[in-house]
Amino acid sequence: MEYRKLGNTELELSAITHGAFAIGGNMWGGNEKEDSINSIHASLDHGVTSIDTAPFYGFGLSEEMIGEAIKGKDRSKIQLLTKFGLVWDGSNNGKGEFFFDAEDEGKILPVYKYASKANVIKEVEESLKRLGTDYIDLLQLHWPDSTTPVCETMEAMELLIQQGKIRAAGVSNYSVPQMQEGNRTLHLASNQVAYSMLNRSIETDLVPYSVEHNSGIIVYSPMERGLLTGKYFKEGQLRDNDHRNGYFSQFDLNKVKTFLEKIEPVAQEKGATLSQLVLKWTAIQPGITVVLAGARNAQQAIENAKAMAIEISQNELDFIHSELSKLG
């Protein structure tokens, strides 16, 4: 495994970081607790020292399972990354920016973006309890909240750093102008954004800005929620309540299928899976610090961890980029 310094902080994160969205269950067609905890143990056993989660993932369940999984382990060798700013329990009293309606066991829960100082502090205390720890390595604003001044949110995170409750502060889903505004109050350690072979928009402005200002980039959805594993084209069926049924419709699936068929032999020649090739490609792109990879069981976690061992030659990179250009 390769370990990388995050922005201007002292944090070193594993280049492949365990993304714990799916183990929360909501929006992913459910989950199995034992498999989820085993996936975390397998990640840790194979060099993945960093785990990224959020209170919203499973409405607290993801954080709770991580807390259970790391209990008794050397906390100093694990980096916990979590978030704040999505409120679903009504504690915001209607304040904030309405985001969408989520569903939990048949019940509709209105989700708000809410990043007031009081809410940041409240959410961190709840996350610490669920995670079973007394500090968070990287705290991230989950989504921008247009109703709260950016400086108020940044000041709250600065206070938490001073109190020792978080080691570093970052954001997620921020544009360059939003990064610029946030950095006026607090130098942001990182920005967590969507990035994949099929979604490279950040290369235009966010990557150059982050490199220039020494901010890390943590990328999510490198596999486009499983689409780039190729399994969808071989198995095809998703559960009715799986959000990916709608998500995949944004892509030209015939072109994606052809692209994957073209690059899969590159993976096969290395004795690697298509997923591992995609993860390694993502991890070596300019400006990318950490790649989040979800795993719902131990086998998937081990496969993800081993992706960094793959070597991709310049000729192979050129071939992959040539095929990518045909996607339009």
XYZ file of C-alpha atoms in Angstrom:
328
model
C 0.000 0.000 0.000
C 1.095 3.553 -0.645
C 0.552 6.265 1.969
C 0.124 9.895 1.038
C 0.308 13.148 2.962
C -2.986 15.033 2.919
C -2.520 18.629 1.829
C -0.772 20.799 4.404
C -1.578 18.464 7.311
C 0.453 15.835 9.130
C -2.078 13.189 8.172
C -0.910 10.302 6.026
C -3.731 8.347 4.428
C -3.707 5.088 2.521
C -3.999 5.804 -1.216
C -6.907 3.370 -1.298
C -9.271 4.332 1.499
C -12.232 2.255 2.639
C -15.401 4.071 1.559
C -18.184 3.194 3.980
C -21.256 4.544 2.192
C -22.571 1.176 1.032
C -22.210 -0.576 4.398
C -24.722 1.908 5.799
C -27.315 0.089 3.701
C -29.667 2.937 2.842
C -29.918 3.570 -0.906
C -27.876 0.408 -1.597
C -30.498 -2.293 -1.191
C -29.626 -3.154 2.400
C -26.527 -4.690 3.949
C -25.276 -7.570 6.086
C -23.671 -6.416 9.347
C -21.198 -9.296 9.662
C -20.025 -8.845 6.064
C -19.676 -5.094 6.576
C -17.539 -5.426 9.703
C -15.453 -8.148 8.065
C -14.827 -5.808 5.139
C -13.341 -3.223 7.510
C -11.169 -5.837 9.229
C -9.950 -7.103 5.849
C -9.094 -3.571 4.726
C -7.059 -2.935 7.867
C -5.306 -6.305 7.560
C -4.216 -5.464 3.997
C -2.781 -2.001 4.538
C -5.840 0.204 4.162
C -5.487 2.380 7.242
C -8.054 5.062 6.364
C -11.846 4.759 6.563
C -14.255 7.368 5.198
C -17.831 7.575 6.416
C -20.600 10.042 7.291
C -23.514 10.247 9.736
C -25.940 10.104 6.803
C -24.681 6.683 5.690
C -27.319 4.411 7.152
C -28.498 7.237 9.422
C -25.628 6.590 11.817
C -25.304 2.856 11.144
C -22.100 3.120 9.099
C -20.317 5.038 11.859
C -21.589 2.610 14.495
C -20.319 -0.425 12.594
C -16.921 1.223 12.094
C -16.785 1.926 15.819
C -17.529 -1.723 16.521
C -15.011 -2.938 13.926
C -12.072 -0.894 15.259
C -12.775 -1.493 18.935
C -9.635 -2.823 20.610
C -7.383 -1.932 17.677
C -4.520 0.572 17.789
C -6.360 3.830 17.106
C -3.120 5.665 16.279
C -2.710 3.479 13.194
C -6.214 4.164 11.842
C -7.403 7.374 10.229
C -11.119 8.066 10.606
C -12.655 10.448 8.087
C -16.236 11.519 8.607
C -18.544 14.369 7.706
C -21.323 16.643 8.925
C -23.975 18.876 7.452
C -26.766 16.525 6.340
C -29.623 16.528 8.854
C -32.527 14.097 8.592
C -33.866 13.854 12.155
C -35.623 17.228 12.330
C -33.123 18.658 14.813
C -32.506 21.581 12.455
C -36.092 22.792 13.069
C -36.611 23.525 9.398
C -33.394 25.541 9.100
C -30.887 24.954 6.338
C -31.316 24.088 2.686
C -33.707 21.275 1.715
C -31.787 18.615 -0.201
C -34.037 15.623 -0.888
C -36.393 13.104 0.705
C -34.689 9.920 1.895
C -36.424 6.685 2.819
C -35.770 4.575 5.888
C -37.793 1.391 6.323
C -40.709 2.893 4.436
C -40.579 6.217 6.264
C -39.820 9.400 4.323
C -37.167 11.601 5.949
C -36.575 15.134 4.622
C -32.810 15.705 4.399
C -31.405 19.218 4.823
C -27.961 20.695 4.225
C -27.222 22.509 7.471
C -23.769 23.662 8.541
C -24.327 26.172 11.343
C -21.703 26.344 14.086
C -24.048 24.781 16.627
C -24.924 21.941 14.286
C -21.282 21.211 13.425
C -20.419 20.882 17.120
C -23.515 18.778 17.803
C -22.854 16.386 14.930
C -19.218 15.900 15.872
C -20.180 14.876 19.405
C -22.640 12.351 17.972
C -20.046 10.987 15.520
C -17.426 10.621 18.250
C -19.881 8.578 20.279
C -20.882 6.338 17.367
C -17.268 5.813 16.296
C -16.164 5.098 19.851
C -13.257 7.520 19.728
C -12.246 10.863 21.215
C -10.991 12.446 18.006
C -11.666 12.445 14.267
C -8.700 12.585 11.901
C -10.467 14.486 9.107
C -13.814 16.218 9.461
C -15.498 17.219 6.204
C -18.514 19.351 5.332
C -20.661 16.891 3.380
C -22.349 19.360 1.008
C -22.292 23.168 0.744
C -25.105 24.856 2.697
C -26.221 28.095 1.031
C -28.057 29.260 4.169
C -25.029 29.373 6.474
C -22.108 31.784 5.985
C -19.041 29.812 4.926
C -16.920 31.603 7.524
C -19.242 30.388 10.306
C -18.774 26.765 9.258
C -15.013 27.165 8.921
C -14.751 28.855 12.325
C -16.596 25.932 13.906
C -14.086 23.473 12.452
C -11.188 25.677 13.524
C -12.542 25.592 17.080
C -12.786 21.796 16.963
C -9.147 21.597 15.855
C -8.140 23.792 18.795
C -10.116 21.534 21.134
C -8.358 18.441 19.781
C -11.604 16.830 18.642
C -10.522 16.836 15.010
C -7.016 16.773 13.526
C -7.843 18.403 10.195
C -10.738 20.094 8.399
C -11.916 19.566 4.858
C -14.937 19.887 2.632
C -16.782 17.795 0.106
C -18.423 18.718 -3.188
C -16.930 22.221 -3.180
C -16.276 24.213 -6.349
C -13.111 26.299 -6.784
C -14.897 29.559 -5.803
C -16.222 27.858 -2.666
C -12.728 26.571 -1.854
C -11.396 30.099 -2.253
C -14.014 31.457 0.143
C -13.425 28.731 2.720
C -9.661 29.163 2.587
C -10.031 32.800 3.596
C -10.998 31.615 7.091
C -9.286 28.242 7.403
C -6.756 26.502 5.161
C -8.722 23.482 3.991
C -6.885 20.191 4.105
C -8.886 18.605 1.325
C -11.915 18.490 -0.916
C -13.799 15.231 -1.473
C -15.343 15.141 -4.938
C -16.671 12.775 -7.560
C -14.097 11.620 -10.106
C -13.793 8.627 -12.393
C -12.876 7.557 -15.901
C -16.382 8.635 -16.874
C -16.368 11.916 -14.925
C -13.161 13.933 -15.236
C -14.551 17.466 -14.951
C -12.367 18.355 -11.936
C -9.252 18.136 -14.090
C -10.100 21.501 -15.650
C -10.041 23.745 -12.578
C -10.195 21.981 -9.208
C -7.083 19.850 -9.680
C -4.843 22.787 -10.701
C -6.227 24.922 -7.865
C -5.710 22.199 -5.257
C -2.151 21.479 -6.389
C -1.299 25.194 -6.311
C -2.759 25.670 -2.822
C -1.550 22.398 -1.319
C -5.000 20.922 -0.685
C -5.622 17.221 -0.993
C -8.208 15.719 -3.320
C -10.171 12.728 -2.060
C -12.236 11.160 -4.823
C -15.423 9.174 -4.486
C -17.308 7.056 -7.021
C -14.136 6.015 -8.908
C -16.006 2.871 -9.948
C -19.172 4.846 -10.737
C -21.009 2.912 -8.042
C -19.988 -0.421 -9.508
C -20.565 0.302 -13.199
C -16.833 0.220 -14.029
C -16.426 -3.211 -12.439
C -18.118 -4.592 -15.548
C -20.339 -6.822 -13.406
C -23.477 -4.905 -14.334
C -23.105 -5.962 -17.968
C -22.668 -9.605 -16.993
C -25.208 -9.862 -14.180
C -27.464 -6.928 -14.953
C -30.050 -7.133 -12.200
C -30.156 -4.673 -9.313
C -32.663 -4.721 -6.476
C -35.677 -2.498 -7.030
C -34.694 -0.172 -4.153
C -31.117 0.224 -5.383
C -30.544 3.871 -6.356
C -28.149 2.795 -9.119
C -31.077 1.833 -11.339
C -31.552 5.544 -11.980
C -27.916 6.582 -11.572
C -26.625 4.417 -14.416
C -29.124 5.945 -16.854
C -26.931 9.060 -17.226
C -24.306 7.073 -19.157
C -24.239 5.685 -22.687
C -24.121 2.117 -21.456
C -23.267 0.626 -24.846
C -20.171 2.842 -25.098
C -19.179 2.055 -21.512
C -19.529 -1.676 -22.186
C -17.338 -1.413 -25.291
C -14.731 0.627 -23.409
C -14.500 -1.923 -20.602
C -14.169 -4.778 -23.093
C -11.244 -2.922 -24.688
C -9.286 -2.316 -21.467
C -10.082 -5.557 -19.643
C -7.247 -7.451 -21.422
C -4.798 -4.961 -19.880
C -5.986 -6.073 -16.440
C -5.983 -9.752 -17.389
C -2.346 -9.581 -18.535
C -1.446 -8.435 -15.019
C -3.509 -11.094 -13.290
C -5.689 -8.275 -12.009
C -9.389 -7.540 -12.120
C -10.942 -4.733 -14.114
C -11.838 -3.042 -10.824
C -8.214 -3.057 -9.686
C -7.045 -1.550 -12.965
C -9.627 1.228 -12.704
C -8.701 1.989 -9.080
C -4.977 2.133 -9.818
C -5.554 4.354 -12.880
C -7.567 6.730 -10.694
C -4.962 6.788 -7.925
C -2.120 7.801 -10.252
C -3.905 10.698 -11.950
C -2.273 14.108 -11.308
C -3.415 15.840 -8.118
C -5.364 12.886 -6.722
C -4.435 12.104 -3.107
C -6.837 9.396 -2.007
C -9.291 7.119 -3.796
C -12.345 5.874 -1.912
C -13.284 2.297 -2.671
C -16.405 0.746 -1.202
C -16.510 -2.853 -0.038
C -19.461 -4.789 1.302
C -17.513 -7.913 2.232
C -13.953 -9.036 2.972
C -13.255 -10.312 -0.543
C -14.063 -6.944 -2.114
C -11.978 -5.133 0.507
C -8.918 -7.308 -0.165
C -9.288 -6.846 -3.909
C -9.438 -3.077 -3.479
C -6.369 -3.011 -1.231
C -4.296 -4.994 -3.724
C -5.038 -2.531 -6.548
C -2.066 -0.351 -5.604
C 0.328 -3.227 -6.351
C -0.501 -3.051 -10.055
C 1.982 -1.351 -12.389
C 0.609 0.509 -15.420
C 3.136 1.380 -18.126
C 3.074 4.611 -20.093
C 2.048 2.706 -23.220
C -0.850 1.158 -21.331
C -1.870 4.568 -19.980
C -1.787 5.971 -23.505
C -3.975 3.097 -24.692
C -6.496 3.610 -21.891
C -6.678 7.354 -22.568
C -7.131 6.682 -26.282
C -10.095 4.434 -25.538
C -11.458 6.956 -23.048
C -11.455 9.625 -25.749
C -13.948 7.537 -27.720
C -16.543 7.840 -24.967
C -17.183 11.449 -26.020
